[in-house]
Tab-separated table of C-alpha atoms and ligand atoms in Angstrom:
chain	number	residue	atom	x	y	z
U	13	UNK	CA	118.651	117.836	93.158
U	14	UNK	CA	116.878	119.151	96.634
U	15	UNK	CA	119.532	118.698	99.384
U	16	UNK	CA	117.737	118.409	102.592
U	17	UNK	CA	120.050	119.017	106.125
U	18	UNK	CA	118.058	116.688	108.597
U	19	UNK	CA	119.866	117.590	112.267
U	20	UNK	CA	118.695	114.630	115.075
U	21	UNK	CA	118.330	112.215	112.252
U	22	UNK	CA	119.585	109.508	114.684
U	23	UNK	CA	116.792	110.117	117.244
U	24	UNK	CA	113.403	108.363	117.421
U	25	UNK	CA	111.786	110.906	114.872
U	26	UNK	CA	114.181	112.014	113.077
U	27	UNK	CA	115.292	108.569	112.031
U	28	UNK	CA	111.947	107.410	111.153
U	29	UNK	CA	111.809	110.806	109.052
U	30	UNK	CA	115.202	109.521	107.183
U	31	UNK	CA	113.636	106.805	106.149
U	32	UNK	CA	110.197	108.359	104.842
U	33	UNK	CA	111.922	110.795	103.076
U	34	UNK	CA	114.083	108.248	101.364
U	35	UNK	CA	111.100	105.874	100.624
U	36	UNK	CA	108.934	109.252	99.622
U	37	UNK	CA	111.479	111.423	97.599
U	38	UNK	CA	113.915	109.096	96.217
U	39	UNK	CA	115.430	111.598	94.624
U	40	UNK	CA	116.947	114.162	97.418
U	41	UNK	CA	119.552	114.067	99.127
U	42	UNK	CA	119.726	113.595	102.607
U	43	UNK	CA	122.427	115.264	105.083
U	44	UNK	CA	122.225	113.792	108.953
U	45	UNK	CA	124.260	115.626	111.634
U	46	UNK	CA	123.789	114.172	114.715
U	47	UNK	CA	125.895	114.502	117.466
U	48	UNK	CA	125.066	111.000	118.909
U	49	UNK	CA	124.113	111.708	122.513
U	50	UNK	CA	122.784	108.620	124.374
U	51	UNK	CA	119.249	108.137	122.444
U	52	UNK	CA	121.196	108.934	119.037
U	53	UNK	CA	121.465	105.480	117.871
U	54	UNK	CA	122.803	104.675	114.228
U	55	UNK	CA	121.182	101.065	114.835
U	56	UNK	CA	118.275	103.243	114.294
U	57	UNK	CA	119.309	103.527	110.463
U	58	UNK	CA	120.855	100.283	109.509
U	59	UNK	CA	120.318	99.562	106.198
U	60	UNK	CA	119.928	103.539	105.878
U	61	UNK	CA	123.731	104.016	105.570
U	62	UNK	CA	123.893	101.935	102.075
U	63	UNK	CA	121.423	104.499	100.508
U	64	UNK	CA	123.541	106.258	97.854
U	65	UNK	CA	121.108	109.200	98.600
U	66	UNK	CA	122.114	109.287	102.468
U	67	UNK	CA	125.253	111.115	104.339
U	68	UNK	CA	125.735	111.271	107.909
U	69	UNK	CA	127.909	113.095	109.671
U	70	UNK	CA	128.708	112.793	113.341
U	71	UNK	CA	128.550	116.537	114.992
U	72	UNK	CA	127.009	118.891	117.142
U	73	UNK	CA	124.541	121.539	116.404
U	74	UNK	CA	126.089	123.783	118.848
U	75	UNK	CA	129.117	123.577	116.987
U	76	UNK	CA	129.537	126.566	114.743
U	77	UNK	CA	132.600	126.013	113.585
U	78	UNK	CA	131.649	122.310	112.143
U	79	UNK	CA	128.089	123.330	111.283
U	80	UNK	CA	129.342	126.126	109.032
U	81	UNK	CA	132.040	123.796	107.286
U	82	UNK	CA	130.353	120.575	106.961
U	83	UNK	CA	126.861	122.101	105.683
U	84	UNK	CA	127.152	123.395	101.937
U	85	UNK	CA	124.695	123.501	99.679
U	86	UNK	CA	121.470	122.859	101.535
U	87	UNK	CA	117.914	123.961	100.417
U	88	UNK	CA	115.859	123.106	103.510
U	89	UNK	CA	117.125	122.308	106.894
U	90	UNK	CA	114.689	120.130	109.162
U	91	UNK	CA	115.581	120.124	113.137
U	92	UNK	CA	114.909	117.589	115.257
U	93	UNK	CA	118.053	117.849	117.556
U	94	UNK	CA	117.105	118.668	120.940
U	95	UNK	CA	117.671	116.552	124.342
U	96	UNK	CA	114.227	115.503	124.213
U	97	UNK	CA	113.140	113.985	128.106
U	98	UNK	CA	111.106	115.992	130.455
U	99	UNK	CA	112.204	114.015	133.444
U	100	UNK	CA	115.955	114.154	132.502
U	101	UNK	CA	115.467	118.482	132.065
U	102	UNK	CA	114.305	118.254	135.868
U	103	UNK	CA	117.560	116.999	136.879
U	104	UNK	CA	119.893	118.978	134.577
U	105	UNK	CA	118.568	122.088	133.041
U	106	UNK	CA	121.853	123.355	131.555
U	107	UNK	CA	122.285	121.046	128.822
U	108	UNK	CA	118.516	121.839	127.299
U	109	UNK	CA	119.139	125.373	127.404
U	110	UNK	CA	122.928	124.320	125.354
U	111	UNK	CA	121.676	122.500	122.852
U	112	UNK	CA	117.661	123.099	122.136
U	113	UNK	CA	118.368	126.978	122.436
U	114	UNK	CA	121.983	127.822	121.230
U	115	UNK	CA	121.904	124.422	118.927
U	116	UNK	CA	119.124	126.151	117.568
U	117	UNK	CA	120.554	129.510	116.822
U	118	UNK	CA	123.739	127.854	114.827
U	119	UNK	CA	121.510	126.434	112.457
U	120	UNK	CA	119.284	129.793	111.978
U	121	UNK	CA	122.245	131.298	110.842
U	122	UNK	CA	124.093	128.394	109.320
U	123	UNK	CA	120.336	128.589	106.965
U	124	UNK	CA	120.493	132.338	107.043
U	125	UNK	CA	124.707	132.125	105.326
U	126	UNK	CA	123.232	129.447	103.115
U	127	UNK	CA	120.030	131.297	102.023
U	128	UNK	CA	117.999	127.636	102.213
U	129	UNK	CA	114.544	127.946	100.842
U	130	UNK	CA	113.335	126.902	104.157
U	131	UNK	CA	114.169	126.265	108.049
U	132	UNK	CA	111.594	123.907	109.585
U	133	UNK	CA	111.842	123.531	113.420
U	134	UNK	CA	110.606	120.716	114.743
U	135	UNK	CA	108.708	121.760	118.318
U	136	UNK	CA	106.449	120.193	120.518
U	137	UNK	CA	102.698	120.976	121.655
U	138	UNK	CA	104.398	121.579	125.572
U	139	UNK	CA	105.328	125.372	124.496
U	140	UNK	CA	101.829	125.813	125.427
U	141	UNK	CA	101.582	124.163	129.360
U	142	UNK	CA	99.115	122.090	130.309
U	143	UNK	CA	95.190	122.643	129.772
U	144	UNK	CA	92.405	121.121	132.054
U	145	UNK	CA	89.686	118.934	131.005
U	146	UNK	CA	88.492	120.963	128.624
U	147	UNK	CA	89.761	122.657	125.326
U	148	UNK	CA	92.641	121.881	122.638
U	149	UNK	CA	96.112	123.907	122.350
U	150	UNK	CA	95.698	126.082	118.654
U	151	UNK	CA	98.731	127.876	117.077
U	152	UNK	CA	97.533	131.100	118.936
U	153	UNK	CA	97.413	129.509	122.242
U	154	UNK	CA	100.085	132.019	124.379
U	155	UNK	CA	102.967	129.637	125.146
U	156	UNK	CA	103.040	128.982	128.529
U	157	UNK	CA	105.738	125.840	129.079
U	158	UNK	CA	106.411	124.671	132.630
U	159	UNK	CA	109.257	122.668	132.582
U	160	UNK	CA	112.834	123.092	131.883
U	161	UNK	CA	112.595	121.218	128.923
U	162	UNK	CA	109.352	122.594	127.235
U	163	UNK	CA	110.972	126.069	128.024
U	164	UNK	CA	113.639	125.251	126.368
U	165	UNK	CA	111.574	124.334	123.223
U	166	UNK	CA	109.843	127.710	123.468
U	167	UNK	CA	112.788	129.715	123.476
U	168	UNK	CA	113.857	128.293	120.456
U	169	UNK	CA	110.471	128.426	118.739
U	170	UNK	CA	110.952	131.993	119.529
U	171	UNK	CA	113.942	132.797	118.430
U	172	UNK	CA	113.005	131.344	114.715
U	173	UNK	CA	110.659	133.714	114.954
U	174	UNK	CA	112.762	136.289	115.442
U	175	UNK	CA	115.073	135.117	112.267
U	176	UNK	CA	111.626	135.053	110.252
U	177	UNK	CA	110.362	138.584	111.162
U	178	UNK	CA	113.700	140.371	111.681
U	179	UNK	CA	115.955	138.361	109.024
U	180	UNK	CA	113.387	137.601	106.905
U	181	UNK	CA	114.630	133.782	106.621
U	182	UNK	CA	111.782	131.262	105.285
U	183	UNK	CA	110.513	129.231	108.305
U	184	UNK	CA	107.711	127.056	109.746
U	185	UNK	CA	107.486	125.784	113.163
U	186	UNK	CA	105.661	122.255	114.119
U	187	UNK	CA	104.056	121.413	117.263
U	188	UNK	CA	103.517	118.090	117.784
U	189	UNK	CA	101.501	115.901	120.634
U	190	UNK	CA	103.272	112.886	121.730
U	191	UNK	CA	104.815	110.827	118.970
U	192	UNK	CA	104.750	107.018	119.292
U	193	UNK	CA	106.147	104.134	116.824
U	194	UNK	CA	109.013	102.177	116.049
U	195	UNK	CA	112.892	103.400	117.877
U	196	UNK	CA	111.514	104.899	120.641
U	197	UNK	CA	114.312	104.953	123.365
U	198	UNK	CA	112.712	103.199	126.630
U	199	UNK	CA	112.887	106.098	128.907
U	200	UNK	CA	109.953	107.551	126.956
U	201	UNK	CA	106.147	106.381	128.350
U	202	UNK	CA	105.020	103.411	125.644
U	203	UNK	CA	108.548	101.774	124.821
U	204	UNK	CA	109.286	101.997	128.733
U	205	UNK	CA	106.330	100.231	129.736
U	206	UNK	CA	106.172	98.044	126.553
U	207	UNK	CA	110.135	96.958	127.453
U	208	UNK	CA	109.361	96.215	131.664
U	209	UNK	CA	105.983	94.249	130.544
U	210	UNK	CA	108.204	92.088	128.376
U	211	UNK	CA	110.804	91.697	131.545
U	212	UNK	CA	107.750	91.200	134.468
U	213	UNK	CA	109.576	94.213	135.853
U	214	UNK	CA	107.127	97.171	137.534
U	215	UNK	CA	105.728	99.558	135.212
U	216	UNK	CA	106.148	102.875	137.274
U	217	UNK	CA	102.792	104.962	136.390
U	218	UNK	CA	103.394	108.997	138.328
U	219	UNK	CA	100.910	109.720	140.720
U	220	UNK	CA	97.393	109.787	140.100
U	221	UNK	CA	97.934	108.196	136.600
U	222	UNK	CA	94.844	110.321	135.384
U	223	UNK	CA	97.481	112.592	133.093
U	224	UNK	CA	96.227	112.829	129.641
U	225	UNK	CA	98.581	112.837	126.124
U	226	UNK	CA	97.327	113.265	123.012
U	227	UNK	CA	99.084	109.762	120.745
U	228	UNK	CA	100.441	110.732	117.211
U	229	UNK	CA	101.690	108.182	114.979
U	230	UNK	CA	104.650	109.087	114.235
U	231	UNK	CA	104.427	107.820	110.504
U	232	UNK	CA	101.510	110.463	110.291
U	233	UNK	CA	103.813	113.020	112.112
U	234	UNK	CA	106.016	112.342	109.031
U	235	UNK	CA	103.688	113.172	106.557
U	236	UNK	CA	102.911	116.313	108.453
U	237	UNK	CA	106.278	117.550	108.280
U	238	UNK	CA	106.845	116.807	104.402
U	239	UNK	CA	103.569	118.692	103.496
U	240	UNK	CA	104.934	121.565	105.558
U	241	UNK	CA	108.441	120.931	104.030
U	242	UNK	CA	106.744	121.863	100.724
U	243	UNK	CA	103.435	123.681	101.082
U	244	UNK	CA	103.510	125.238	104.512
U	245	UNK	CA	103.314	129.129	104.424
U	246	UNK	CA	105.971	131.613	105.120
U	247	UNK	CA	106.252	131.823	109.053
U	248	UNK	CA	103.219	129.539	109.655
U	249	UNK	CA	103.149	127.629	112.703
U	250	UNK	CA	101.335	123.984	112.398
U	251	UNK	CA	100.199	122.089	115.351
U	252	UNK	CA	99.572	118.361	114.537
U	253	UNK	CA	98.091	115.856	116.472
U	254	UNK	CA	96.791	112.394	116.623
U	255	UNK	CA	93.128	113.380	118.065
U	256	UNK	CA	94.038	110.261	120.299
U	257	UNK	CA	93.487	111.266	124.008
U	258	UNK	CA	94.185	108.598	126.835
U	259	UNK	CA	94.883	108.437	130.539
U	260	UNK	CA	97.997	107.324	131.032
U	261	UNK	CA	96.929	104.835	133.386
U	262	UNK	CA	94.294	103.705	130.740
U	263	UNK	CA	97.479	103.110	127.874
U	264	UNK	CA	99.379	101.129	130.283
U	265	UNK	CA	96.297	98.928	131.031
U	266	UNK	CA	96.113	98.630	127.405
U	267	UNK	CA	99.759	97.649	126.373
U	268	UNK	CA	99.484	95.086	129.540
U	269	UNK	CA	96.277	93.596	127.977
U	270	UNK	CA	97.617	93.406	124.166
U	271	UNK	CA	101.021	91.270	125.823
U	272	UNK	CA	99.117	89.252	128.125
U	273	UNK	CA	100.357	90.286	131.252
U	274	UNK	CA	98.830	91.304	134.611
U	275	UNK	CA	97.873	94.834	135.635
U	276	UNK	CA	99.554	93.596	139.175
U	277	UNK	CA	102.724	94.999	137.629
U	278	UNK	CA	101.494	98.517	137.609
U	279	UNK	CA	103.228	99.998	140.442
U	280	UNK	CA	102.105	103.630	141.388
U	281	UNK	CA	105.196	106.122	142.016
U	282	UNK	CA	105.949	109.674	143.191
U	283	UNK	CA	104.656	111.925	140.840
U	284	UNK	CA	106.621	113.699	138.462
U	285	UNK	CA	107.546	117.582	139.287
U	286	UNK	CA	105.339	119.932	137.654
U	287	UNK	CA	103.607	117.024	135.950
U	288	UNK	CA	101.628	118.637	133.082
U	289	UNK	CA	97.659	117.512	133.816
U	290	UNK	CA	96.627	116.967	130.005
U	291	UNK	CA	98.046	118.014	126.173
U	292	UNK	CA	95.575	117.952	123.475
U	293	UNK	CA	95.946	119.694	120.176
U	294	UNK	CA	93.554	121.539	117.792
U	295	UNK	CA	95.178	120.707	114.361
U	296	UNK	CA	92.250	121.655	112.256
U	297	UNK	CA	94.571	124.448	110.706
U	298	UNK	CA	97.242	121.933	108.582
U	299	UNK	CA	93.965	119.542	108.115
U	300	UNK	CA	92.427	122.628	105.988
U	301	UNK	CA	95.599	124.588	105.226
U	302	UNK	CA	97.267	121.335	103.683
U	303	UNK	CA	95.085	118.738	103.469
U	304	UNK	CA	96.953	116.902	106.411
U	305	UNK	CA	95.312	113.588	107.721
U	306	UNK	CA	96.610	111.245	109.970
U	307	UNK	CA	96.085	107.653	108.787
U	308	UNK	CA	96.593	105.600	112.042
U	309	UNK	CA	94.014	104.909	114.474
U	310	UNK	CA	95.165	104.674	117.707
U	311	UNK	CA	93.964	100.821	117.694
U	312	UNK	CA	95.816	100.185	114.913
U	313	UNK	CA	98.818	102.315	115.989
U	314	UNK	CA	99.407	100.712	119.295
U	315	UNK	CA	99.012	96.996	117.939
U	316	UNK	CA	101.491	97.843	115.531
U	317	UNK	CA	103.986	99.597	118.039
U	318	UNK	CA	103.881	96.645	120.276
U	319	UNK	CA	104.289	94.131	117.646
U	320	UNK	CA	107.782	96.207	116.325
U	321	UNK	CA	108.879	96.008	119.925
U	322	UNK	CA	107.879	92.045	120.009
U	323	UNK	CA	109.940	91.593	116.211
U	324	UNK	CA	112.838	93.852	117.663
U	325	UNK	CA	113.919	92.696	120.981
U	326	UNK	CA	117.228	92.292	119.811
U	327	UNK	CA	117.127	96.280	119.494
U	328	UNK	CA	115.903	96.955	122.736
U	329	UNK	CA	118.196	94.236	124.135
U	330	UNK	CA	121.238	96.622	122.635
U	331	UNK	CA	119.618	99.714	123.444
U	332	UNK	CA	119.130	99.235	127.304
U	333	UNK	CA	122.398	97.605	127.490
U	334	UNK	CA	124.097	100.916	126.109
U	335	UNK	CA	125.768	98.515	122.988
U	336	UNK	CA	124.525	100.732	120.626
U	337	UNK	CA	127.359	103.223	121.661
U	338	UNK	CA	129.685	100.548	121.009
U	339	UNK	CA	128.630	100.533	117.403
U	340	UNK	CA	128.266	104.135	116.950
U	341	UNK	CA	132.218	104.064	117.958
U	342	UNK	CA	132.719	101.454	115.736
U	343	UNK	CA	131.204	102.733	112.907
U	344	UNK	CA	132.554	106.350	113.374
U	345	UNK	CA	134.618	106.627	116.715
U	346	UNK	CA	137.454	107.843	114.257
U	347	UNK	CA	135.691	111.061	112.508
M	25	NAD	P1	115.296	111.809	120.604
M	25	NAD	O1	115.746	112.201	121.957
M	25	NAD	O2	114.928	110.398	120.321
M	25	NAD	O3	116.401	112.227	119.508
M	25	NAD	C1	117.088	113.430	119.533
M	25	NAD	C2	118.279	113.307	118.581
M	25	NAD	O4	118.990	114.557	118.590
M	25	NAD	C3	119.288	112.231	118.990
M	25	NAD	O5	119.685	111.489	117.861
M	25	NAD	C4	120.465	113.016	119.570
M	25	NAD	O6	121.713	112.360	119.404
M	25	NAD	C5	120.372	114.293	118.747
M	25	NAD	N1	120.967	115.447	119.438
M	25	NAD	C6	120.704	115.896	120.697
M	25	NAD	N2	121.426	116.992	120.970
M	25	NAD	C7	122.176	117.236	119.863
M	25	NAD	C8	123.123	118.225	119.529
M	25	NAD	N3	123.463	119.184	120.407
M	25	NAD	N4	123.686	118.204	118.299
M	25	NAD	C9	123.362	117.238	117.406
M	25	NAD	N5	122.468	116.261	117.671
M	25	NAD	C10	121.886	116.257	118.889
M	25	NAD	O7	114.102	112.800	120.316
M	25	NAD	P2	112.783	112.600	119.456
M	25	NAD	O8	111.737	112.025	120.313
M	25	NAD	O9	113.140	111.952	118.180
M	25	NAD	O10	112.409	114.118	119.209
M	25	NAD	C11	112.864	114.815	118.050
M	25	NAD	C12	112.366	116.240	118.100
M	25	NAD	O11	110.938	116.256	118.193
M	25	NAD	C13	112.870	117.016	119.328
M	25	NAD	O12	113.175	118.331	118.916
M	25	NAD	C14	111.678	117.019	120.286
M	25	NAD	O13	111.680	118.165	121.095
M	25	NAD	C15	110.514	116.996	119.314
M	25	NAD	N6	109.290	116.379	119.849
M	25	NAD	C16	109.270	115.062	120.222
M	25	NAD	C17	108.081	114.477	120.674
M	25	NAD	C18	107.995	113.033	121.059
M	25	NAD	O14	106.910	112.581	121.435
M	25	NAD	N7	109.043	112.257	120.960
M	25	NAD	C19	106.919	115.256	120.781
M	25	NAD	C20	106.988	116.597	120.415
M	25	NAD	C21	108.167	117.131	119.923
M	26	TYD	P1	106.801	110.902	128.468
M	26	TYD	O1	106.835	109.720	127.531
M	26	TYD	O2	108.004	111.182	129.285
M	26	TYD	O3	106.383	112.167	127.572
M	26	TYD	P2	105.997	113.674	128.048
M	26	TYD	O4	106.335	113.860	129.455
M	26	TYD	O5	106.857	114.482	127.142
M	26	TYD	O6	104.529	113.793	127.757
M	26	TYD	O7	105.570	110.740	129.459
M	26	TYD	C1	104.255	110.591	128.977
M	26	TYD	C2	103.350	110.568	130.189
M	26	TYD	O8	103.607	109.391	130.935
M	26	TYD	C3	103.575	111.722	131.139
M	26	TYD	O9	102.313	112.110	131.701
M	26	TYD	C4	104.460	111.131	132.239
M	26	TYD	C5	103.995	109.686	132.289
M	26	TYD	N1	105.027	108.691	132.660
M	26	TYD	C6	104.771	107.777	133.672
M	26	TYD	O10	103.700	107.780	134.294
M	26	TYD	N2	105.737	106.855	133.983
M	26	TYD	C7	106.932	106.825	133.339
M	26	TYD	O11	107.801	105.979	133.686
M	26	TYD	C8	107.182	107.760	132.293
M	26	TYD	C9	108.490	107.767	131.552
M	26	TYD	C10	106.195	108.683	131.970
């Protein structure tokens, strides 16, 4: 039986991964430490917690102590823990650098002690800074990352790469463009503005709102990661990327139009601090390498996204309100 440690399972990724993997691979098993920080949500994975297949355990990465005694017999771990917020990294630094760098290094020797088959960390296409209008970020693009948080991610990314060449433990590192989809906490871009269209309330665009991401599904990010999981080669880094370019300003617009509501509620603000200009990635190497092909358009995508949000108010009712935590203690305030 493949026993797969899944760290940040309760997140907006890695709980959408949970559930792929369970739908996917029926068979594995499925460990999810989490430490539950405000965006870790176990609503996230109701229904999840039934699966026979499924353990969680509440914990942090930066935890040796509990990382070394609650993981045993794992073949691949798959990291997704990481504070995860550019704006929140410009206010406090200290807690990126805790657990995206040092969280990190636990689990590269946690999978080092354990001998997995494989260590797969989960990064982001903002190692690499911010291009102009022209060109893509490709896996040799010299990482270049501007704010706290995207350094943060780099220094990890690094450091696997150290384990790799100096330790000679299996990895592959992922750089992803910006994920969209269902559970995405509302401090992020699309969930924020979808959640304040739905409330009338201002949707605050920074600055010149001519910033460009790069959308990824994050159902197609999914299936990115499992072909890596399985086929991606020995120290290979994979960027992967929706091909789905927009203005920010031109998204908003968008979401506004698909809920019926007036682009009067756009409201410019103060720009953010070292605002990157534009992310897109080159992922022609896991297209060719591994056949990887993202099914979503960003049409379809965003239609979709808007319609969870619509279905699953409820959710973002108990997310905004902080209830969530509630139920998190609930469920496993004693462990
Ligand atoms: P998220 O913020 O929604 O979830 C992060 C999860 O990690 C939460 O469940 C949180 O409780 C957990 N966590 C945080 N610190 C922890 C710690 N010290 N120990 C244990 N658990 C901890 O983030 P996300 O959007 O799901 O992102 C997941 C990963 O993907 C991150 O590594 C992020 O850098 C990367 N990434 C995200 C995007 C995106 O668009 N969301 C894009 C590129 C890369
Ligand atoms: P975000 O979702 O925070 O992702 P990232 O900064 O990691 O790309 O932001 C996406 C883009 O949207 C980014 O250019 C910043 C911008 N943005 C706004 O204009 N207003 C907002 O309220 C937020 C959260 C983001």
């Amino acid at each position: 039986m493949v026993k797969i440690l899944i760290t940040g399972g309760a997140g907006f990724i890695g709980s959408n991964f949970v559930r792929y993997m369970l739908d996917t691979h029926p068979d594995y098993e499925l460990l999810n430490l989490d430490s539950l920080t405000y965006c870790g949500n176990l609503e996230n994975l109701r229904g999840v917690e039934e699966n026979p297949s499924y353990t969680f355990i509440k914990g942090d990465i930066t935890d040796k102590d509990l990382v070394f005694d609650v993981v045993e017999d794992v073949d691949y771990i798959v990291n997704f823990a990481a504070e995860s917020h550019v704006d929140r990294s410009i206010e406090d630094p200290a807690i990126f650098v805790k657990s995206n760098v040092m969280g990190t290094q636990v689990l590269l020797d946690a999978a080092l002690n354990l001998g997995v088959e494989k260590y797969i960390q989960i990064s982001t296409d903002e190692v690499y800074g911010t291009l102009g209008e022209e060109g893509y970020f490709t896996e040799t693009t010299p990482l270049a990352p501007n704010s706290p948080y995207s350094a943060s991610k780099a220094a990890a990314d690094l450091m696997v790469r150290a384990y790799n060449e100096t330790f000679k433990l299996p990895i592959n590192i992922t750089r992803c463009s910006n994920n969209y989809g269902p559970y995405q906490f509302p401090e992020k871009l699309i969930p924020l503005m979808i959640s304040n269209a739905l409330e009338d309330k201002a949707l605050p665009v920074y600055g010149d709102g001519l910033h460009v991401r790069d959308w990824l599904h994050v159902h197609d990010h999914c299936t990115a990661i499992d072909l890596v999981l399985h086929q991606g080669r020995d120290g290979g880094v994979y960027n992967i990327g929706g091909n789905n370019e927009k203005q920010n300003i031109e998204l908003v617009k968008l979401i506004l139009k698909i809920l019926d509501k007036p682009e009067s509620l756009i409201t410019s603000v103060e720009d953010r601090k070292g605002h990157d200009r534009r992310y897109a990635i080159d992922s022609s190497k896991i297209q060719k390498e591994l056949g990887w092909k993202p099914k979503y358009t960003f049409e379809t995508g965003i239609t979709e996204t808007i319609q969870w949000y619509l279905d699953h108010q409820d959710w973002l009712e108990t997310v905004k309100s902080g209830e969530y935590q509630n139920y998190d203690e609930k469920m496993y305030g004693g462990r």
